[in-house]
Short mmCIF file of C-alpha atoms (C1' of nucleotides) in Angstrom, two decimals:
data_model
loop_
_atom_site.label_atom_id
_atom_site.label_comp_id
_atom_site.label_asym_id
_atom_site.label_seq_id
_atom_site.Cartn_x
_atom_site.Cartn_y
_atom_site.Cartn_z
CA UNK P 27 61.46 95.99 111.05
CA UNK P 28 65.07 97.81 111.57
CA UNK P 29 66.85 97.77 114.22
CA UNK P 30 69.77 99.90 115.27
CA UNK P 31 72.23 97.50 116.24
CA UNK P 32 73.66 97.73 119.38
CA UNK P 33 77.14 97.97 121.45
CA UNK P 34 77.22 94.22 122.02
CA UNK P 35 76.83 93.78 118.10
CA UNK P 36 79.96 96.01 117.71
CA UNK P 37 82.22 95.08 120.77
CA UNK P 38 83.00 91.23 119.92
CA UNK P 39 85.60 90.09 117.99
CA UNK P 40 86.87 91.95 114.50
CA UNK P 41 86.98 89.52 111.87
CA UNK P 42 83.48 88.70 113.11
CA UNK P 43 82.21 91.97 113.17
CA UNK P 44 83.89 92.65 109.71
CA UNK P 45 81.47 89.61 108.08
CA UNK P 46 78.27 90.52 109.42
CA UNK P 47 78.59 93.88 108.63
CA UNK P 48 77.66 92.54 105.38
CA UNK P 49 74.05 93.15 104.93
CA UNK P 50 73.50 95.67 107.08
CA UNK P 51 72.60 99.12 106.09
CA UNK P 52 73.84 102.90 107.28
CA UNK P 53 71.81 105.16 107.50
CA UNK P 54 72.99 108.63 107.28
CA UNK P 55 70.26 111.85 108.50
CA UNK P 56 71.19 115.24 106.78
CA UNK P 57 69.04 118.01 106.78
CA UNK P 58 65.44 116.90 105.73
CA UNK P 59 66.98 114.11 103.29
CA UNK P 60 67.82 110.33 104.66
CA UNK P 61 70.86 108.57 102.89
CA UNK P 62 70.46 104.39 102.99
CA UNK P 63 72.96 102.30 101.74
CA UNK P 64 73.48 98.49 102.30
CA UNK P 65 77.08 97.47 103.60
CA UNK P 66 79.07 95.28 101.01
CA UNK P 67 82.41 95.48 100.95
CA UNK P 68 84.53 96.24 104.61
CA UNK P 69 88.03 95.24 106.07
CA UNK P 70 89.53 94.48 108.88
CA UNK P 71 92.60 96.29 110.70
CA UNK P 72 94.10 94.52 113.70
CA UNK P 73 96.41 96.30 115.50
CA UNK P 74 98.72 97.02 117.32
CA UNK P 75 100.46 93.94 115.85
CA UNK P 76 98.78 94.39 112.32
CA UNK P 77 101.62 96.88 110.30
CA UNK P 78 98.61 97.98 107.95
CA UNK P 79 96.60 99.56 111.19
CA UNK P 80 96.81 103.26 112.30
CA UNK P 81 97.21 101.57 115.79
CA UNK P 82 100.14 99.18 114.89
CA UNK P 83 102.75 99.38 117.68
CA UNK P 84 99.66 100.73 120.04
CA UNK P 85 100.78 104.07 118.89
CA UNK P 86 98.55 107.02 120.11
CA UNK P 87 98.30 110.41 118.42
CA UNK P 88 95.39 113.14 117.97
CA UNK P 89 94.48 111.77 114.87
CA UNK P 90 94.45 107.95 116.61
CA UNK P 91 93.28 108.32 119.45
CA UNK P 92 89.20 107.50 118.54
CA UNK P 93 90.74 104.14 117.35
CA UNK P 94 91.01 103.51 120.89
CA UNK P 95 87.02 104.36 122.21
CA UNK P 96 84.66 101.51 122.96
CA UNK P 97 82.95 99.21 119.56
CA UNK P 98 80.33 101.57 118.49
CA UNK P 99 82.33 104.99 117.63
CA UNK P 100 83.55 106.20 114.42
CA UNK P 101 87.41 106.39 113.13
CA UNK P 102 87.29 108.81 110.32
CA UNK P 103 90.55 110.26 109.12
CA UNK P 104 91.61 112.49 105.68
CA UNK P 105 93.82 110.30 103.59
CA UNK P 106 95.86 111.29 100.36
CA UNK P 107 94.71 115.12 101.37
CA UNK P 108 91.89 114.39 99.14
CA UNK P 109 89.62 111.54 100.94
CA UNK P 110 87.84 110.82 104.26
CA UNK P 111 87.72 107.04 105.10
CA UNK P 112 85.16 105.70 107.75
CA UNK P 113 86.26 103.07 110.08
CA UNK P 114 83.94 101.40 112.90
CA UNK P 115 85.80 100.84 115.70
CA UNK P 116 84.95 97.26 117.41
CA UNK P 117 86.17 95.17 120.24
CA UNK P 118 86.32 96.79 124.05
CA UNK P 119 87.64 100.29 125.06
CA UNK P 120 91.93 100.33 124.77
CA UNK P 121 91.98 97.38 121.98
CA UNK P 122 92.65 99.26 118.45
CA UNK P 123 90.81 97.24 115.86
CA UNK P 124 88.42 98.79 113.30
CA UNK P 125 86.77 97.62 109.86
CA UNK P 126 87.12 100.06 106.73
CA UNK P 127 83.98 100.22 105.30
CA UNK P 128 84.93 100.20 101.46
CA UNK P 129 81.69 100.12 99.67
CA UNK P 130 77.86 100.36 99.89
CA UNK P 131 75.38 99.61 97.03
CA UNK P 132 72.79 102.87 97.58
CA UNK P 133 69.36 101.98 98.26
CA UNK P 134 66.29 104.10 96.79
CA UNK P 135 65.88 105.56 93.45
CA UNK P 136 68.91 105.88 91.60
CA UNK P 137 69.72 104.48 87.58
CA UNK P 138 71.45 101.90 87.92
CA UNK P 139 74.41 103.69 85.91
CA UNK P 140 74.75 105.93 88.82
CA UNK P 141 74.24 103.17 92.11
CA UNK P 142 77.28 101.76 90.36
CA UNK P 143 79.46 104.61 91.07
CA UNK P 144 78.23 106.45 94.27
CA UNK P 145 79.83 104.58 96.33
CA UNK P 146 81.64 101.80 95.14
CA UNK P 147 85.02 103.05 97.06
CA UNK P 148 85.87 103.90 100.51
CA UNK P 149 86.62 108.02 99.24
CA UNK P 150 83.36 108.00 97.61
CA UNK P 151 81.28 106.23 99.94
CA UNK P 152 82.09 109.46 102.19
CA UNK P 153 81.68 111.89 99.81
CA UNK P 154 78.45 110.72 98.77
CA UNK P 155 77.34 110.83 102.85
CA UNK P 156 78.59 114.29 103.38
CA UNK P 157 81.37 112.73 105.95
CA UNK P 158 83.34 115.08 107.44
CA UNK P 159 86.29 115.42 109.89
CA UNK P 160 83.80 116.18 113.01
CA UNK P 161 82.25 112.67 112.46
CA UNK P 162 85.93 111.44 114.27
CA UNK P 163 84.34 109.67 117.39
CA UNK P 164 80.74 109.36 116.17
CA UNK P 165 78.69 106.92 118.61
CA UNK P 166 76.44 104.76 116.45
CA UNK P 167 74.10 103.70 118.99
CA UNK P 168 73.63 107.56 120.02
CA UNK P 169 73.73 109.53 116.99
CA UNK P 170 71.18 111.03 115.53
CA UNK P 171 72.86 111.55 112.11
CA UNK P 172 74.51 108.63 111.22
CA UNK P 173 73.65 105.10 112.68
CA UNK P 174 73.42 101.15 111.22
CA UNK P 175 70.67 98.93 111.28
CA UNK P 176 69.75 95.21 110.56
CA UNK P 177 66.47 94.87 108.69
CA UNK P 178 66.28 91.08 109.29
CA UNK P 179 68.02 89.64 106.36
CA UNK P 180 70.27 87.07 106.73
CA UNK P 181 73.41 86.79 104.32
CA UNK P 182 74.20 83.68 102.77
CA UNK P 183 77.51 82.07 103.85
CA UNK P 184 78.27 81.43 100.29
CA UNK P 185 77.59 85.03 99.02
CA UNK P 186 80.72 86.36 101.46
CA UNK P 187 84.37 86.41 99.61
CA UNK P 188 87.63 87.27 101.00
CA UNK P 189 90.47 88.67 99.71
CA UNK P 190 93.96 90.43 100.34
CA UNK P 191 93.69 94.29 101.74
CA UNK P 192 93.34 97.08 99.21
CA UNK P 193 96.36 99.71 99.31
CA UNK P 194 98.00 98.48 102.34
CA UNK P 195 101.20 96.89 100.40
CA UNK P 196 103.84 98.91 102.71
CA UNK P 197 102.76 96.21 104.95
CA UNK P 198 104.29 93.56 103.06
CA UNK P 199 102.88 90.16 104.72
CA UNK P 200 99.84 91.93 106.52
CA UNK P 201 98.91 93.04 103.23
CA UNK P 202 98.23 89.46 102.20
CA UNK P 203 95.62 88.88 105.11
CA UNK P 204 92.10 87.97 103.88
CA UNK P 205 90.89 90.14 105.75
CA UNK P 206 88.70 92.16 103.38
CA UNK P 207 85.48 90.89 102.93
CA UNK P 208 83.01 91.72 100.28
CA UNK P 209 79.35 90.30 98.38
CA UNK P 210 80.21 88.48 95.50
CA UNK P 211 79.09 89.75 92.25
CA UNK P 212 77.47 92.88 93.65
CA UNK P 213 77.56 95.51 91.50
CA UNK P 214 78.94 98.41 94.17
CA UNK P 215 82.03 96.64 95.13
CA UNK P 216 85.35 98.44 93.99
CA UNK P 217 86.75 97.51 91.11
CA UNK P 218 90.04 95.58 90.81
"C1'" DC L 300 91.15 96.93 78.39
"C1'" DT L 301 95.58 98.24 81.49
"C1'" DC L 302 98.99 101.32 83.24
"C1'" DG L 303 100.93 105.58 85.29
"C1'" DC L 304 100.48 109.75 87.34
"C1'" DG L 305 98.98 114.00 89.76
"C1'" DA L 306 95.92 116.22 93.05
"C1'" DT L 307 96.03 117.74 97.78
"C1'" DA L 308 96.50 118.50 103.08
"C1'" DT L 309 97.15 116.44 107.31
"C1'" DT L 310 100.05 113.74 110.11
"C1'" DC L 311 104.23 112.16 111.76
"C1'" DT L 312 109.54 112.12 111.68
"C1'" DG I 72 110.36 116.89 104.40
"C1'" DA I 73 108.16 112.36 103.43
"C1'" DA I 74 104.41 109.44 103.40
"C1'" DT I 75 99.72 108.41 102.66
"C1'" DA I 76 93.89 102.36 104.18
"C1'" DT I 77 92.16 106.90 96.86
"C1'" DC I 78 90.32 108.38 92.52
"C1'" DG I 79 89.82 109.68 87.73
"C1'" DC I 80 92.01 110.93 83.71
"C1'" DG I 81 94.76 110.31 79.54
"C1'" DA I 82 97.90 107.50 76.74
"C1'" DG I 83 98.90 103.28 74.62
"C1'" DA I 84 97.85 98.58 73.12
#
DNA sequence: CTCGCGATATTCT
DNA sequence: GAATATCGCGAGA
């Protein structure tokens, strides 16, 4: 049975909320269709001390300032002029910390040559959802277009890797956190 | 297969 | 004016 999950799931700590993402599915209403696709690949950003964060230094601008809402909202921002990413803003209301999520595997009918390439990347993962700029500040346990659930499976410990941040090397040693997590072997995680 | 580069626009200095 | 939490293409090996 799904279940949207709720506030409490999103408010604990980051690098927690960053692993069980895992597993979990977003579901994404447009018009009469229904976009499903199961979470596998996310990081964490921890600001303000983490350099790699929006939020590092606690800085506050138009663009940051959903960074700052309760766990539960959206953090979507255009980066490269070209690409939306989507960021789920955890922990309480004032503390800056979001997970990137990077890639879903697409559930439904698709070839497999094409669930491969949907949205195995953070860009494409939005493009694919028809994210756009107004989805800045999203509530997940309100919306009516764009929500996650849990349909009871657990994840295997053993299934969840870790690895350096993707992108992020102006950050020098934040860079080198494991803080991205990601399925191993799945077939929708980005390349490298 | 790997590498390098350009696209493109918003944000911040 | 510079930088940017990416992607896909084309060249070379």
């Amino acid at each position: 049975m799904p279940k949207r999950l709720s506030r409490e799931f999103y408010t604990r700590s980051t690098l927690i909320v960053a692993k069980d993402l895992l597993g979990k599915y977003l579901v994404r209403r447009v018009g009469r269709k229904t976009l499903v696709g199961k979470i596998v690949e996310t990081e964490a950003y921890i600001g303000p001390k983490d350099k790699a964060s929006h939020s590092y230094g606690g800085k506050i601008t138009d663009r940051t300032k959903t960074f700052y809402l309760k766990g539960g909202h959206l953090y979507v921002y255009l980066c490269y002029g070209i690409y939306l990413m989507l960021n789920i803003v955890t922990e309480k209301e004032n503390k800056p910390e979001a997970v990137l999520i990077r890639a879903l595997e697409p559930v439904g009918k698709y070839d497999f040559s094409k669930i491969k390439n949907l949205s195995n990347g953070p860009g494409k993962l939005c493009r694919w959802l028809e994210i756009d700029k107004s989805f800045n500040g999203e509530d997940l346990t309100k919306s009516k277009r764009i929500w996650l659930e849990s349909r009871g499976e657990k994840m295997k410990k053993s299934r969840i890797k870790a690895s350096r941040r993707i992108g992020v090397d102006y950050a020098r040693e934040w860079a080198n956190k494991p803080w991205r997590f990601y399925i191993f072997e799945n077939p929708s995680v980005s390349r490298r």
